[in-house]
Structures are given as C-alpha cells and as structure tokens.
mmCIF file of C-alpha atoms in Angstrom:
data_model
loop_
_atom_site.group_PDB
_atom_site.id
_atom_site.type_symbol
_atom_site.label_atom_id
_atom_site.label_comp_id
_atom_site.label_asym_id
_atom_site.label_seq_id
_atom_site.Cartn_x
_atom_site.Cartn_y
_atom_site.Cartn_z
ATOM 1 C CA MET M 1 45.960 159.756 106.496
ATOM 2 C CA GLN M 2 42.657 160.342 108.097
ATOM 3 C CA ILE M 3 39.503 162.010 107.079
ATOM 4 C CA ILE M 4 38.649 165.133 109.324
ATOM 5 C CA SER M 5 35.627 166.204 107.719
ATOM 6 C CA ILE M 6 33.820 166.591 104.664
ATOM 7 C CA GLU M 7 32.167 169.487 104.318
ATOM 8 C CA PRO M 8 29.744 170.983 101.425
ATOM 9 C CA LEU M 9 31.244 173.930 99.324
ATOM 10 C CA PRO M 10 29.027 177.180 100.015
ATOM 11 C CA SER M 11 29.143 177.631 96.549
ATOM 12 C CA SER M 12 28.183 174.683 95.627
ATOM 13 C CA LYS M 13 25.100 172.298 96.245
ATOM 14 C CA SER M 14 26.960 169.667 94.934
ATOM 15 C CA ARG M 15 30.758 169.709 95.624
ATOM 16 C CA ARG M 16 32.253 168.715 98.761
ATOM 17 C CA ARG M 17 35.548 169.962 100.232
ATOM 18 C CA ILE M 18 37.309 166.713 101.733
ATOM 19 C CA THR M 19 40.143 167.401 104.563
ATOM 20 C CA LEU M 20 42.723 165.629 105.646
ATOM 21 C CA ASP M 21 44.773 165.380 108.882
ATOM 22 C CA THR M 22 47.623 166.520 107.169
ATOM 23 C CA ARG M 23 45.992 169.671 106.190
ATOM 24 C CA GLU M 24 45.527 168.953 102.586
ATOM 25 C CA SER M 25 42.259 169.102 100.698
ATOM 26 C CA PHE M 26 40.739 168.526 97.694
ATOM 27 C CA VAL M 27 36.811 168.828 96.246
ATOM 28 C CA LEU M 28 34.798 166.008 94.986
ATOM 29 C CA TYR M 29 30.951 165.988 93.445
ATOM 30 C CA ALA M 30 28.945 164.511 95.977
ATOM 31 C CA GLY M 31 28.633 161.079 93.338
ATOM 32 C CA GLU M 32 31.719 160.446 93.582
ATOM 33 C CA LEU M 33 31.995 160.423 97.119
ATOM 34 C CA VAL M 34 28.783 157.814 96.589
ATOM 35 C CA LYS M 35 31.355 155.867 94.541
ATOM 36 C CA HIS M 36 33.940 155.898 96.978
ATOM 37 C CA PRO M 37 32.295 155.062 100.526
ATOM 38 C CA GLU M 38 35.570 154.117 101.807
ATOM 39 C CA LEU M 39 35.881 158.497 101.886
ATOM 40 C CA ARG M 40 33.750 159.533 104.491
ATOM 41 C CA THR M 41 34.756 161.299 108.236
ATOM 42 C CA SER M 42 37.280 159.488 110.528
ATOM 43 C CA ALA M 43 37.920 157.086 107.787
ATOM 44 C CA PHE M 44 41.550 156.628 107.289
ATOM 45 C CA ILE M 45 42.823 156.491 103.760
ATOM 46 C CA ASP M 46 46.687 155.392 102.430
ATOM 47 C CA GLU M 47 48.917 157.274 100.114
ATOM 48 C CA ASP M 48 48.328 154.976 97.318
ATOM 49 C CA TYR M 49 44.449 155.108 97.465
ATOM 50 C CA TYR M 50 44.968 158.961 97.249
ATOM 51 C CA GLN M 51 47.247 159.516 94.565
ATOM 52 C CA GLN M 52 44.625 157.255 92.130
ATOM 53 C CA ILE M 53 42.179 159.894 93.584
ATOM 54 C CA LYS M 54 44.390 162.044 91.524
ATOM 55 C CA ASP M 55 45.278 160.787 88.717
ATOM 56 C CA THR M 56 41.990 159.348 87.762
ATOM 57 C CA ILE M 57 39.439 161.912 89.295
ATOM 58 C CA LEU M 58 41.178 165.287 90.090
ATOM 59 C CA LEU M 59 44.742 165.556 87.317
ATOM 60 C CA PRO M 60 42.033 165.267 84.386
ATOM 61 C CA ARG M 61 39.541 167.830 85.829
ATOM 62 C CA ALA M 62 42.443 169.955 86.447
ATOM 63 C CA LYS M 63 44.218 169.912 83.296
ATOM 64 C CA LYS M 64 40.567 171.240 81.566
ATOM 65 C CA ARG M 65 40.212 173.225 84.400
ATOM 66 C CA VAL M 66 43.249 175.279 83.510
ATOM 67 C CA LEU M 67 42.352 175.239 79.918
ATOM 68 C CA HIS M 68 39.010 177.047 80.825
ATOM 69 C CA LEU M 69 40.998 179.803 82.635
ATOM 70 C CA LEU M 70 43.139 180.383 79.864
ATOM 71 C CA GLU M 71 40.236 180.966 77.458
ATOM 72 C CA LYS M 72 39.330 184.731 77.960
ATOM 73 C CA GLN M 73 43.266 185.467 78.968
ATOM 74 C CA ASP M 74 46.861 184.803 79.143
ATOM 75 C CA ARG M 75 48.149 183.714 82.439
ATOM 76 C CA THR M 76 51.617 182.935 84.055
ATOM 77 C CA MET M 77 52.264 180.125 85.535
ATOM 78 C CA ALA M 78 52.036 180.772 89.006
ATOM 79 C CA ASP M 79 48.373 182.442 88.541
ATOM 80 C CA VAL M 80 47.309 179.144 87.192
ATOM 81 C CA THR M 81 48.330 176.922 89.990
ATOM 82 C CA ASP M 82 47.635 179.836 92.430
ATOM 83 C CA LYS M 83 43.647 179.539 91.038
ATOM 84 C CA LEU M 84 43.802 175.704 90.909
ATOM 85 C CA ILE M 85 44.612 175.480 94.481
ATOM 86 C CA SER M 86 42.186 178.077 95.738
ATOM 87 C CA GLY M 87 39.370 176.190 93.757
ATOM 88 C CA GLY M 88 40.701 173.073 95.920
ATOM 89 C CA TYR M 89 42.947 171.033 93.896
ATOM 90 C CA PRO M 90 46.283 169.949 95.658
ATOM 91 C CA PRO M 91 49.213 171.939 95.097
ATOM 92 C CA ASP M 92 50.639 168.608 93.527
ATOM 93 C CA VAL M 93 47.845 168.285 91.175
ATOM 94 C CA ALA M 94 47.768 172.022 90.670
ATOM 95 C CA ALA M 95 51.372 171.892 89.226
ATOM 96 C CA LEU M 96 50.640 168.416 87.183
ATOM 97 C CA ALA M 97 47.980 170.214 85.434
ATOM 98 C CA ALA M 98 49.691 174.092 84.984
ATOM 99 C CA GLU M 99 52.965 171.756 83.273
ATOM 100 C CA TYR M 100 50.331 170.125 81.335
ATOM 101 C CA ALA M 101 49.420 173.006 79.406
ATOM 102 C CA ALA M 102 53.009 175.174 79.322
ATOM 103 C CA SER M 103 54.275 171.882 77.747
ATOM 104 C CA TYR M 104 51.866 172.713 74.891
ATOM 105 C CA GLY M 105 52.431 176.367 74.810
ATOM 106 C CA TYR M 106 49.262 177.301 76.412
ATOM 107 C CA ILE M 107 50.998 179.108 79.387
ATOM 108 C CA ASP M 108 54.059 180.900 78.505
ATOM 109 C CA ASP M 109 55.737 183.042 81.036
ATOM 110 C CA ARG M 110 58.024 184.847 78.682
ATOM 111 C CA ARG M 111 55.567 185.714 76.156
ATOM 112 C CA TYR M 112 53.345 187.042 78.726
ATOM 113 C CA THR M 113 55.909 188.950 80.169
ATOM 114 C CA GLU M 114 57.035 190.538 76.713
ATOM 115 C CA ASN M 115 53.067 190.753 75.771
ATOM 116 C CA TYR M 116 52.602 192.644 79.532
ATOM 117 C CA ILE M 117 55.140 194.837 78.887
ATOM 118 C CA TYR M 118 54.582 195.685 75.573
ATOM 119 C CA PHE M 119 51.047 196.550 75.918
ATOM 120 C CA ASN M 120 51.987 198.581 79.211
ATOM 121 C CA GLN M 121 54.949 200.197 79.475
ATOM 122 C CA GLU M 122 53.361 203.133 77.533
ATOM 123 C CA LYS M 123 50.750 204.012 80.911
ATOM 124 C CA LYS M 124 53.369 202.340 83.317
ATOM 125 C CA SER M 125 57.058 202.926 84.781
ATOM 126 C CA ARG M 126 59.716 200.194 84.053
ATOM 127 C CA ARG M 127 59.506 200.027 88.362
ATOM 128 C CA ARG M 128 55.970 199.308 88.056
ATOM 129 C CA LEU M 129 55.979 196.761 85.326
ATOM 130 C CA PHE M 130 58.494 195.082 87.306
ATOM 131 C CA ASN M 131 56.597 194.969 90.431
ATOM 132 C CA ASP M 132 53.613 193.723 88.888
ATOM 133 C CA LEU M 133 54.512 190.985 87.157
ATOM 134 C CA LEU M 134 56.806 190.311 90.326
ATOM 135 C CA ARG M 135 53.427 190.162 92.054
ATOM 136 C CA LYS M 136 52.243 187.544 89.329
ATOM 137 C CA GLY M 137 54.764 185.197 90.308
ATOM 138 C CA VAL M 138 57.243 185.158 87.279
ATOM 139 C CA ALA M 139 60.867 184.997 88.020
ATOM 140 C CA ARG M 140 62.750 187.568 88.692
ATOM 141 C CA GLU M 141 65.217 187.197 86.243
ATOM 142 C CA LEU M 142 62.801 186.685 83.145
ATOM 143 C CA ILE M 143 61.406 189.982 84.484
ATOM 144 C CA GLU M 144 65.320 192.227 83.904
ATOM 145 C CA GLU M 145 65.398 189.767 80.271
ATOM 146 C CA CYS M 146 62.117 190.930 78.973
ATOM 147 C CA LEU M 147 62.588 194.820 80.141
ATOM 148 C CA SER M 148 66.256 194.792 79.077
ATOM 149 C CA GLU M 149 65.319 193.740 75.511
ATOM 150 C CA ALA M 150 62.168 195.593 75.512
ATOM 151 C CA GLU M 151 62.531 198.761 73.177
ATOM 152 C CA LEU M 152 61.448 201.094 76.424
ATOM 153 C CA ILE M 153 59.621 204.429 75.521
ATOM 154 C CA PRO M 154 61.758 206.350 77.851
ATOM 155 C CA GLU M 155 60.463 207.360 80.893
ATOM 156 C CA GLU M 156 60.880 211.097 80.506
ATOM 157 C CA ASP M 157 58.328 211.392 77.012
ATOM 158 C CA LYS M 158 55.730 208.497 78.955
ATOM 159 C CA ILE M 159 55.643 210.933 81.955
ATOM 160 C CA LYS M 160 55.408 213.627 79.502
ATOM 161 C CA LEU M 161 52.547 211.979 77.754
ATOM 162 C CA LEU M 162 50.601 211.711 81.085
ATOM 163 C CA LEU M 163 50.629 215.293 82.373
ATOM 164 C CA SER M 164 49.540 216.163 78.872
ATOM 165 C CA LYS M 165 46.492 213.400 79.128
ATOM 166 C CA LYS M 166 45.920 214.897 82.743
ATOM 167 C CA HIS M 167 45.772 218.777 81.165
ATOM 168 C CA TYR M 168 48.684 219.800 83.353
ATOM 169 C CA ASP M 169 50.389 222.858 82.924
ATOM 170 C CA LYS M 170 53.160 223.619 84.769
ATOM 171 C CA ASP M 171 52.946 227.244 84.338
ATOM 172 C CA THR M 172 48.831 228.039 86.259
ATOM 173 C CA ALA M 173 49.245 224.590 88.568
ATOM 174 C CA SER M 174 48.979 225.504 91.807
ATOM 175 C CA GLN M 175 51.042 223.786 94.440
ATOM 176 C CA GLN M 176 48.082 221.589 95.641
ATOM 177 C CA ASP M 177 48.013 220.446 91.504
ATOM 178 C CA LYS M 178 51.963 219.807 91.567
ATOM 179 C CA ALA M 179 51.134 217.925 94.758
ATOM 180 C CA ARG M 180 48.189 215.819 93.051
ATOM 181 C CA ILE M 181 50.342 215.399 90.168
ATOM 182 C CA ILE M 182 53.635 214.076 92.191
ATOM 183 C CA ARG M 183 51.580 211.666 94.078
ATOM 184 C CA PHE M 184 49.717 210.394 90.535
ATOM 185 C CA LEU M 185 52.986 209.540 88.610
ATOM 186 C CA MET M 186 54.871 208.420 92.308
ATOM 187 C CA GLY M 187 51.553 206.023 92.216
ATOM 188 C CA ARG M 188 52.477 204.934 88.385
ATOM 189 C CA GLY M 189 55.864 203.743 89.547
ATOM 190 C CA TYR M 190 58.324 207.524 88.625
ATOM 191 C CA ASP M 191 61.134 208.520 89.964
ATOM 192 C CA TYR M 192 60.393 211.702 92.186
ATOM 193 C CA GLN M 193 63.473 213.579 90.653
ATOM 194 C CA THR M 194 62.297 212.638 87.045
ATOM 195 C CA ILE M 195 58.859 214.137 88.110
ATOM 196 C CA LYS M 196 59.840 217.369 89.940
ATOM 197 C CA THR M 197 62.683 218.071 87.056
ATOM 198 C CA LEU M 198 59.279 217.510 84.385
ATOM 199 C CA ILE M 199 56.589 219.603 86.671
#
C-alpha cells in the first residue's frame, strides 16, 4: 500500500489524515507520526505494519471514543460505527470498537429500540417510529419484533391527542386549517384515511 497524502485536519492542528492508495484513511497525531518515520507521503507500507498501527494505536483510541460517545446518550451499533468512521477510523477498526462496547452491554440495539418506541410513541405514528429506527441503522426484523411486542397507544387516540394539543376544532376549522393539520399529521406518519375520518 502506498501513502498518497498526509494532510492536517481542518478542525485540529495536531491531527493528520493519512490516505492510502486503497482509498482507506486513518488519523494520527503529529507526535505519533514523528515516532513512525515510515509514514510519509509516497512511502509504501505493508499490511502487517498497517495492522500493527491499527492494533496498537487506532483500536485502543476507538474504544475510548466509543465510551465517550455513549456517555450522554444511548446509540445503535450502526450509529456508533458511522460516527467512528466519520471521525477518521478505518471501517474494520470502527466495527471492532463498537463490538467491544456491545460485548459489555454498552450498546444494545434491542434496548435502544424498545426505549425509542416507549418514549416516542405518544407523538409519532407506528410508521414514523419504524422509519426513524430504520434510519438509525436498526435491523428491520428487530424493529418489527419490538413494535409487535410494545403496548402501543392506538393511532386514533394519538391523532386525537395531537388535535387537542393543536387546539383543532373540526366544527370551526376552515379548509385551510384542515389542510394544514392534515399535512402536519401526515408528516408524523399517520394514515390519510384515518386522519380524514377524525378531522
């Protein structure tokens, strides 16, 4: 593998992005580069040397980064892995660090999904919950399983609650008011026919 560039990160004076001809890249501190003179633009490095950098520098750092990411909020495996990759870690290192955290129960997609449904079901439709969780990288089968096990508030009741919060009165609402509330509820993922019946 050949190093095609070593560039400072715009957000950090002390960190450098090393990009390989395989299009993979990783980030090291300037001080670490001094300790690894082999890492210079146009130089060739072999797989064993690169793996050593991953094992001794990148993976321990990625594990710490995962724990930091999880300090303030629960996250999915996919979210943690994506955050690490966008932070300059190679995909295999990011996956290993996420798996490490999951092995200790710090990441649990089932727990995340169940909590997400519980805390958001009052203001989001079943469809919206499903799509949001899918975007967060939760497996389709797990979402379906958790939704079927959850004691969901009936969609009609949720729509009625939202209509009440919006101070919607079907007897005095204009066509413009109705169109606005339909757009609002459909944006939350509710079914058009159900909305139309209730408004």
